[in-house]
XYZ file of N, CA and C in Angstrom:
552
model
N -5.908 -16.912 4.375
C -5.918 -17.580 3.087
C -4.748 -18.564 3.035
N -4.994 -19.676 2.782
C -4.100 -20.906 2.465
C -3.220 -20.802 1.472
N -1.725 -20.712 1.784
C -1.136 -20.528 0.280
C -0.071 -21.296 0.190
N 0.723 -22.185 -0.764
C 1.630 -22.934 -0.853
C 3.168 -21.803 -0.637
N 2.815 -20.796 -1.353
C 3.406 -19.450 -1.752
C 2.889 -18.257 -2.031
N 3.798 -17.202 -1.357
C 3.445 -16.213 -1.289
C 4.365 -15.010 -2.586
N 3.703 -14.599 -3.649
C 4.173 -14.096 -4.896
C 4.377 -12.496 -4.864
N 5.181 -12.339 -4.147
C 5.108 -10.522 -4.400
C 5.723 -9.667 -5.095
N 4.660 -8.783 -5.318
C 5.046 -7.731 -6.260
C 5.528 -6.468 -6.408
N 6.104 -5.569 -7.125
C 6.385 -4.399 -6.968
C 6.637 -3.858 -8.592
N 5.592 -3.027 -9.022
C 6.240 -2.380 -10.145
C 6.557 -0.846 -10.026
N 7.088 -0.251 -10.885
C 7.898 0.921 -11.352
C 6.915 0.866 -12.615
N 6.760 2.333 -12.645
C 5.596 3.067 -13.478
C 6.190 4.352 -14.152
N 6.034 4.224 -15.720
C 5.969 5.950 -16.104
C 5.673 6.750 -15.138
N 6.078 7.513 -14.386
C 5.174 8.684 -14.043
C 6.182 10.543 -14.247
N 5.263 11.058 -13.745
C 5.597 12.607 -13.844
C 5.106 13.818 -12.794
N 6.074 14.309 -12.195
C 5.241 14.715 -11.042
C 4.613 16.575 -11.511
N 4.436 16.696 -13.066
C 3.913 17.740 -13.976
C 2.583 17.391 -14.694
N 2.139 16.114 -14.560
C 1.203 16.151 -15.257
C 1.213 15.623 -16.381
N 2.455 14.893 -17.013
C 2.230 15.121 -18.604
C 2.348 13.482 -18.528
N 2.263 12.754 -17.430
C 1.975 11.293 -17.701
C 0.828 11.391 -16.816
N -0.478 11.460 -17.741
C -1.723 11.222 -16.818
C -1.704 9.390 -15.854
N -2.265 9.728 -15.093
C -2.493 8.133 -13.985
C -2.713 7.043 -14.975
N -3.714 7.700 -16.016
C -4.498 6.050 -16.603
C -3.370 6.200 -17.975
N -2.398 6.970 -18.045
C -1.471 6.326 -19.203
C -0.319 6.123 -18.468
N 0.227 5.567 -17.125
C 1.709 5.121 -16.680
C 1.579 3.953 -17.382
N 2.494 2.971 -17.408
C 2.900 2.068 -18.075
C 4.129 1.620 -16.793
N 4.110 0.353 -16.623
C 4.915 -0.210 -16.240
C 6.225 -0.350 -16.730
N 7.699 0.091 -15.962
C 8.446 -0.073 -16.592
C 9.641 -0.720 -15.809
N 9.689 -1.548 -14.938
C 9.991 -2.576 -14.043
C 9.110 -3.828 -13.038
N 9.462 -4.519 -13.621
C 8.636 -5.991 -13.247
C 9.532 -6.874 -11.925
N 9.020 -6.741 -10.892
C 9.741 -7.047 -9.515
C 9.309 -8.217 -8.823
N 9.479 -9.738 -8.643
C 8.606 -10.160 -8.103
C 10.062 -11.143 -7.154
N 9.057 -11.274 -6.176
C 9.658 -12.644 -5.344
C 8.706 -13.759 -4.896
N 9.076 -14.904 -4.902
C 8.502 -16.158 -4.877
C 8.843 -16.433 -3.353
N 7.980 -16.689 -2.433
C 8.461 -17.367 -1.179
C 7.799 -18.419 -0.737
N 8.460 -19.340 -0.440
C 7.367 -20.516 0.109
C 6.867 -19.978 1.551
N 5.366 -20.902 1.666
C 4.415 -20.236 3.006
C 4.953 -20.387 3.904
N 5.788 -21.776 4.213
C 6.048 -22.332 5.164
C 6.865 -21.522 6.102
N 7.620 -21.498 5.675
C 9.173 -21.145 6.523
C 9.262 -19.507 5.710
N 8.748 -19.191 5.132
C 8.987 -17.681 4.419
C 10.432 -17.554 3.931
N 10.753 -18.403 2.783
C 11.936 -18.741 2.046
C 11.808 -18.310 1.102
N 12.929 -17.547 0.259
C 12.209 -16.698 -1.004
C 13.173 -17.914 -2.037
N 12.161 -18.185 -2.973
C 12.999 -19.784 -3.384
C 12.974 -19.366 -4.977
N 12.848 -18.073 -5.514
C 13.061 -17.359 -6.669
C 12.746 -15.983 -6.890
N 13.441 -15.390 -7.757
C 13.076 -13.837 -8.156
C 12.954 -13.819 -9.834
N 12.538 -12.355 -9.667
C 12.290 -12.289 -11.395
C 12.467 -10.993 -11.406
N 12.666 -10.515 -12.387
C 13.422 -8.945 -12.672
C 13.032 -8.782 -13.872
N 12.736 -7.618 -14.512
C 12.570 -7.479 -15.464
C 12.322 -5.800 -15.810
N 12.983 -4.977 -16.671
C 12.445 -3.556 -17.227
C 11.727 -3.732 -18.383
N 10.763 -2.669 -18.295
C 9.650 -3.033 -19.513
C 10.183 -1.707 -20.546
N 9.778 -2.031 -22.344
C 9.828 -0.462 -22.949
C 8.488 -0.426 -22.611
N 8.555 1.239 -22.369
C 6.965 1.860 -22.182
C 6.730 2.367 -23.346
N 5.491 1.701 -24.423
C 5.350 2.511 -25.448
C 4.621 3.743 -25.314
N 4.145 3.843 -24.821
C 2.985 5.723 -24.874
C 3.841 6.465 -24.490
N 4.598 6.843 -23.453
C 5.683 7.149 -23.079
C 6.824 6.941 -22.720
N 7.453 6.481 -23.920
C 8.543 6.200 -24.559
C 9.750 6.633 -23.325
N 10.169 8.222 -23.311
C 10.957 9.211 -22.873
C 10.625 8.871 -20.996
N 11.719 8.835 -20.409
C 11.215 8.776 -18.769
C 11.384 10.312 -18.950
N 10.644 10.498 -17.732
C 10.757 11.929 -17.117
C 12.267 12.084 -15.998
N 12.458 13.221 -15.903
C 13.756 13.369 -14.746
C 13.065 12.859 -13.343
N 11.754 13.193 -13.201
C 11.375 12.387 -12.118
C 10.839 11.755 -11.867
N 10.818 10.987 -12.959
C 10.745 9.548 -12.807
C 12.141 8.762 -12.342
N 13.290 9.176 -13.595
C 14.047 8.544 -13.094
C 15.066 8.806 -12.027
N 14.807 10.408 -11.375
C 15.352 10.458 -9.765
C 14.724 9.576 -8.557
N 13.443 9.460 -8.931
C 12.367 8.549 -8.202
C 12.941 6.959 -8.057
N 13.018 6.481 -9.333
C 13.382 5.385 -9.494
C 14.708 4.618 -9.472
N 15.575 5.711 -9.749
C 16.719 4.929 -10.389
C 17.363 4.257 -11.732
N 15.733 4.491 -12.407
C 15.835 3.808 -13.784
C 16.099 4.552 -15.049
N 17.587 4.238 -15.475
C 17.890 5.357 -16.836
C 16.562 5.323 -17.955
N 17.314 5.708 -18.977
C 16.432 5.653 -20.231
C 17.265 4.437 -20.826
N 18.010 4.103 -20.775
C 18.938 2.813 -21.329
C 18.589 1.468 -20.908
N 17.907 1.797 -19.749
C 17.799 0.015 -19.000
C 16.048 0.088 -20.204
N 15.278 1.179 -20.291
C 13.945 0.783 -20.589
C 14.233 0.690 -21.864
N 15.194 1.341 -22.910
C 15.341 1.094 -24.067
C 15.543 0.053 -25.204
N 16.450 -0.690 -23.765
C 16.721 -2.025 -24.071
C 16.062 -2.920 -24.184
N 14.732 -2.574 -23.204
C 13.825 -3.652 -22.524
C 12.882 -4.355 -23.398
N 12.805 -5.654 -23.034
C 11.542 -6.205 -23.787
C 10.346 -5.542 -23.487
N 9.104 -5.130 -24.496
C 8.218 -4.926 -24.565
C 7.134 -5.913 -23.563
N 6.154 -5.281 -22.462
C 5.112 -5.319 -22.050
C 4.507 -7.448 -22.324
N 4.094 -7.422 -23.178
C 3.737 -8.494 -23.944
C 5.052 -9.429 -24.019
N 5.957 -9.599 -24.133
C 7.184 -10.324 -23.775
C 7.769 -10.465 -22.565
N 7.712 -9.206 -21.653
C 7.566 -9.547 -20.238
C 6.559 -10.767 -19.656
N 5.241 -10.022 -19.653
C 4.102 -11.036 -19.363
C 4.438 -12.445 -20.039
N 4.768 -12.744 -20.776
C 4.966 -13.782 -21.353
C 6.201 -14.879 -20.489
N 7.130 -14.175 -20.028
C 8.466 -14.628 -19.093
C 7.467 -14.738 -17.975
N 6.857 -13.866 -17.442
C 6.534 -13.892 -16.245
C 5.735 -15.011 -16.050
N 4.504 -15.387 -16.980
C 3.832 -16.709 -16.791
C 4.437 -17.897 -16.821
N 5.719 -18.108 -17.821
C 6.401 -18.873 -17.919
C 6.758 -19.540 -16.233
N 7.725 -17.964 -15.716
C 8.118 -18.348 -14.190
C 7.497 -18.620 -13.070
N 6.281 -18.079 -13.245
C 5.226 -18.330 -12.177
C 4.433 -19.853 -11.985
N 4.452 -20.595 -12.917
C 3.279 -21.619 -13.083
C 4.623 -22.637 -12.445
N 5.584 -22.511 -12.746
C 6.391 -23.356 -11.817
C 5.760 -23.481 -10.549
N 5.360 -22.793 -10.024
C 4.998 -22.989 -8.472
C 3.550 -22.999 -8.705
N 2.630 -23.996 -7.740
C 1.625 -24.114 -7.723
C 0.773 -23.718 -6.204
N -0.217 -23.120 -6.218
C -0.769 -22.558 -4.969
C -0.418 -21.524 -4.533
N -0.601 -20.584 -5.169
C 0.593 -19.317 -4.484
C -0.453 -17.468 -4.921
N -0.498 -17.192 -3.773
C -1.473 -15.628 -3.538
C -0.059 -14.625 -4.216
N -1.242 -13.836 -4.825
C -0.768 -12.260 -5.207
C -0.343 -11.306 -4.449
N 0.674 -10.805 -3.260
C 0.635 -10.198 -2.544
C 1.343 -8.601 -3.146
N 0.781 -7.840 -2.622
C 1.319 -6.514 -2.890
C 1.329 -5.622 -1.992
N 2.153 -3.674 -1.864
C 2.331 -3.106 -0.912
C 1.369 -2.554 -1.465
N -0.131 -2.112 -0.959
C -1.106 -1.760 -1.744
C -1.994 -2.126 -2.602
N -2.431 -1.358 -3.237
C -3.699 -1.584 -4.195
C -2.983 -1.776 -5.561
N -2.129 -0.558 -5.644
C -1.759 0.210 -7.071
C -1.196 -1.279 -7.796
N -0.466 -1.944 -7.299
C 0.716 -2.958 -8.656
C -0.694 -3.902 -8.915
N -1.452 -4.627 -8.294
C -2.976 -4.853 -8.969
C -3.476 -3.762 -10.024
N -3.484 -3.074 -9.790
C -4.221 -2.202 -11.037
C -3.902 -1.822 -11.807
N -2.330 -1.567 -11.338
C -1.682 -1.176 -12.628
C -1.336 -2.492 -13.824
N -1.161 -3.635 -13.036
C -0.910 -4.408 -13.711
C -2.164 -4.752 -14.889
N -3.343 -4.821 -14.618
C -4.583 -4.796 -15.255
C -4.605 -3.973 -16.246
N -3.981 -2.569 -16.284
C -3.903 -1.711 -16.685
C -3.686 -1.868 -18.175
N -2.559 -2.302 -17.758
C -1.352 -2.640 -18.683
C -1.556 -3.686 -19.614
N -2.323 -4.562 -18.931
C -2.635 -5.872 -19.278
C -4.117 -5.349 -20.765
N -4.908 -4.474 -20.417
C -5.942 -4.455 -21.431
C -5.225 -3.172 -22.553
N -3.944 -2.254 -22.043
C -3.792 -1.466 -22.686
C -2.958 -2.316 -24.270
N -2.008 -3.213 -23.464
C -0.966 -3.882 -24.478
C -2.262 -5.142 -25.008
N -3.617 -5.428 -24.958
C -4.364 -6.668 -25.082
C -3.659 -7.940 -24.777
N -2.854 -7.676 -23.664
C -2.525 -9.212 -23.025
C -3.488 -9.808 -22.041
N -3.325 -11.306 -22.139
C -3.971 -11.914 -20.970
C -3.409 -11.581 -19.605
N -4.090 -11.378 -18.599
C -3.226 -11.250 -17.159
C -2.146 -12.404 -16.896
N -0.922 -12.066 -16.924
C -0.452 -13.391 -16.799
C -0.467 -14.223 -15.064
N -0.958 -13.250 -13.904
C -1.069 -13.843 -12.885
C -3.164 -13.882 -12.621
N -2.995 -15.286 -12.300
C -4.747 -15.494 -12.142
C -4.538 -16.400 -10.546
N -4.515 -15.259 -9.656
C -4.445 -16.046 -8.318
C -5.362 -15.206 -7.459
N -5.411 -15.395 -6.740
C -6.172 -14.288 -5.563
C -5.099 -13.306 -4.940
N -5.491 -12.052 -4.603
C -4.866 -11.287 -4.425
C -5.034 -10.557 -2.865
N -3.824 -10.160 -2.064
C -3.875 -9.971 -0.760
C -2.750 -8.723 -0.689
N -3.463 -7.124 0.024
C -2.947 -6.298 -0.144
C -2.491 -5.651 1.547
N -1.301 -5.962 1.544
C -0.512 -6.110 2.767
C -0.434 -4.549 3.513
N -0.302 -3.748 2.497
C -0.824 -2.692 3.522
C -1.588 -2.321 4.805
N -2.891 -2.234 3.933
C -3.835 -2.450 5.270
C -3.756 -3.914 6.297
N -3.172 -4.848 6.077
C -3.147 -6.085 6.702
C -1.703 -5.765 8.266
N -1.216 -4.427 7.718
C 0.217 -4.798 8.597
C -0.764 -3.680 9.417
N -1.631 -2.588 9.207
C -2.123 -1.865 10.545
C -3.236 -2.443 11.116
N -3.934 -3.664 10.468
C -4.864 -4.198 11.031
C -3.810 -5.234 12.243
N -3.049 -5.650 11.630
C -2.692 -6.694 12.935
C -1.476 -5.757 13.870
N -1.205 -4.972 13.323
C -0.300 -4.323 14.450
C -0.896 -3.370 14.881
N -2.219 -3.322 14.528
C -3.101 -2.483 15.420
C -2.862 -0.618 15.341
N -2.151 -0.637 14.096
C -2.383 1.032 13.758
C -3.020 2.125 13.434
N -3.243 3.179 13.429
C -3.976 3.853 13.280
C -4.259 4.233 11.878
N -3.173 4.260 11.152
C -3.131 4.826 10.014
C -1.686 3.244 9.022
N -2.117 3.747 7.664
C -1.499 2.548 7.127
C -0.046 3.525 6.606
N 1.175 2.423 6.867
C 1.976 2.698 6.730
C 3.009 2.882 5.365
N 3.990 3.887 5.100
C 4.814 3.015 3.514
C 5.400 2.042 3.869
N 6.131 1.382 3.047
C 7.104 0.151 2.859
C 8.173 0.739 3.977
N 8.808 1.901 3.425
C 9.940 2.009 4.220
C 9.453 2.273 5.867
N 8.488 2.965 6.258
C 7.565 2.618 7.586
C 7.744 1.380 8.269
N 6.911 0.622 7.282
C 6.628 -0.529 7.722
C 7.548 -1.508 8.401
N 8.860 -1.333 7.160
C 10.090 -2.225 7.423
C 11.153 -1.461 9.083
N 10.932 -0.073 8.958
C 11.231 0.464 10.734
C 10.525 -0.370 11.736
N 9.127 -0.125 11.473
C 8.459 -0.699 12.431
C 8.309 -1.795 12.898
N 8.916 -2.766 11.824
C 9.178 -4.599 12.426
C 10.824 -4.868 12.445
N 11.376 -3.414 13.057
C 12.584 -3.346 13.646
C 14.220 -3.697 12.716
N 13.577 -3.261 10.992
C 14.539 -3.557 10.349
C 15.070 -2.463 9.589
N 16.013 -2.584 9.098
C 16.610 -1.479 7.950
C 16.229 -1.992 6.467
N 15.728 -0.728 5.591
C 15.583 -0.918 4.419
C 16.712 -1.757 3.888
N 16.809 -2.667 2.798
C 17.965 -3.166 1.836
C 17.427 -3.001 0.823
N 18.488 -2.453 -0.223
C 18.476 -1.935 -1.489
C 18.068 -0.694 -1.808
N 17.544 -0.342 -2.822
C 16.960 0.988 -3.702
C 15.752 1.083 -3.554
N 15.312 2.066 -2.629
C 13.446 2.419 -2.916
C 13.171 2.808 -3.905
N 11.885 2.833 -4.289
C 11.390 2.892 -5.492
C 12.207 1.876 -6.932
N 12.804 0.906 -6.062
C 13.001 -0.246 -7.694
C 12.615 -1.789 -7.137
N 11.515 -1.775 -8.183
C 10.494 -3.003 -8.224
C 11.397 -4.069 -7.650
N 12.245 -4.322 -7.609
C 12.994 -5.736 -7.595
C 13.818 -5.718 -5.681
N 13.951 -4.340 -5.495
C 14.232 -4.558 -3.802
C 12.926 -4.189 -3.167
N 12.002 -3.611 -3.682
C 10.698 -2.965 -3.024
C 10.310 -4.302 -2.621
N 10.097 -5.476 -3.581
C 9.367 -6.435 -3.691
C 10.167 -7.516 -2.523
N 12.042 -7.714 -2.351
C 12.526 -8.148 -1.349
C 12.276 -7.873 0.007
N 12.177 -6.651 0.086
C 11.675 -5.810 1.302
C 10.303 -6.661 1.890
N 9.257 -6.189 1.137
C 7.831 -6.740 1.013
C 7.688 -7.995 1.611
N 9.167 -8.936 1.073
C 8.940 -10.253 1.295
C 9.419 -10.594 2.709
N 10.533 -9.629 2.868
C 10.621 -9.509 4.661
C 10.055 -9.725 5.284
N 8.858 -8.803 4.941
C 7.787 -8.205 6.404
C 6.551 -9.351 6.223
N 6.793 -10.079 5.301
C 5.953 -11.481 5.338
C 6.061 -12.256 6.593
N 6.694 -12.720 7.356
C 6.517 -13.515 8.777
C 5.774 -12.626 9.772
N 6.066 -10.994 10.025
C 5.508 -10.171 10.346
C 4.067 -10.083 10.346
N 3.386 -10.446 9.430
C 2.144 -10.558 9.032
C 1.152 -11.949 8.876
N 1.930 -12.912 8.877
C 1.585 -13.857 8.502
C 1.894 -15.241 9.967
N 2.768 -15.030 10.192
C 3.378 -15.863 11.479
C 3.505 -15.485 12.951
N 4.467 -14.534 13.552
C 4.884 -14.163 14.284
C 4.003 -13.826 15.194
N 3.417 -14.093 16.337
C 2.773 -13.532 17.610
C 3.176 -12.247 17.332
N 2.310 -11.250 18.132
C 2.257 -9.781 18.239
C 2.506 -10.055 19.752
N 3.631 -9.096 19.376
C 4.420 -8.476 20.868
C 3.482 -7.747 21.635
């Protein structure tokens, strides 16, 4: 797929590893993206953002051992609908540019979110889910995590796993990996 830029994503989600945040009520509560041009795989902006989660207000403890994310950063946070709103703002700056993600999930969740709060999607691009793309060309058996992935094209994680905003730097790493580089 032809892209001027490559837009990746990573969100941070309510969750609970008890049950009491069902799947179809997480809520996004970190907005992670990096902007890279195709060319040269230059990351030529970021965007950051914590969301308040209204349905579930309260993080869980494991959520935020998972994440990293207090109850103070989401408390503060602009609401869902004011995010999306920044985010379209920053995005339309760049023109030609694919949805990339580690997976399926930040697509869906984002949708999610998008009909739960009745916002418009604020990204309308085509979407390319790098997971399966890094064992199809490196020829694996099985699909790998992020932190996998980033061993396996011979690098060390940088930053905090599980927070949208280095998940998504990471991500943008392993972009030449996938996209450029001859296979060894």
């Amino acid at each position: 797929m032809k892209a001027n830029y490559y837009l990746v994503i990573d969100f941070e989600a309510t969750c609970c590893d008890q049950g009491s945040v069902p799947r179809e009520q997480m809520e996004i509560i970190e907005f992670g993206a990096v902007m890279v041009e195709a060319r040269h795989f230059q990351v030529v902006s970021e965007f950051q953002s914590f969301v308040r989660p209204v349905r579930h207000p309260a993080l869980t403890s494991f959520c935020t051992e998972l994440t990293s994310i207090q109850q103070q950063d989401v408390d503060s946070a602009p609401l869902f609908k004011d995010v999306a709103t920044q985010v379209k703002k920053w995005l339309y700056q760049y023109q030609g540019f694919v949805f990339c993600s580690w997976g399926d999930y930040d697509r869906k969740q984002l949708q999610q979110d998008c009909a739960f709060h009745r916002v418009p999607n604020p990204i309308s691009a085509p979407h390319i889910n790098l997971k399966p793309l890094m064992s199809e060309r490196f020829k694996l058996s099985k699909k790998l995590g992020l932190g996998q992935a980033i061993r396996h094209a011979g690098m060390e994680f940088s930053g905090t796993a599980h927070r949208g905003i280095d998940d998504a730097r990471n991500i943008a790493r392993l972009l030449p990996f996938l996209f450029d580089t001859p296979i060894r």
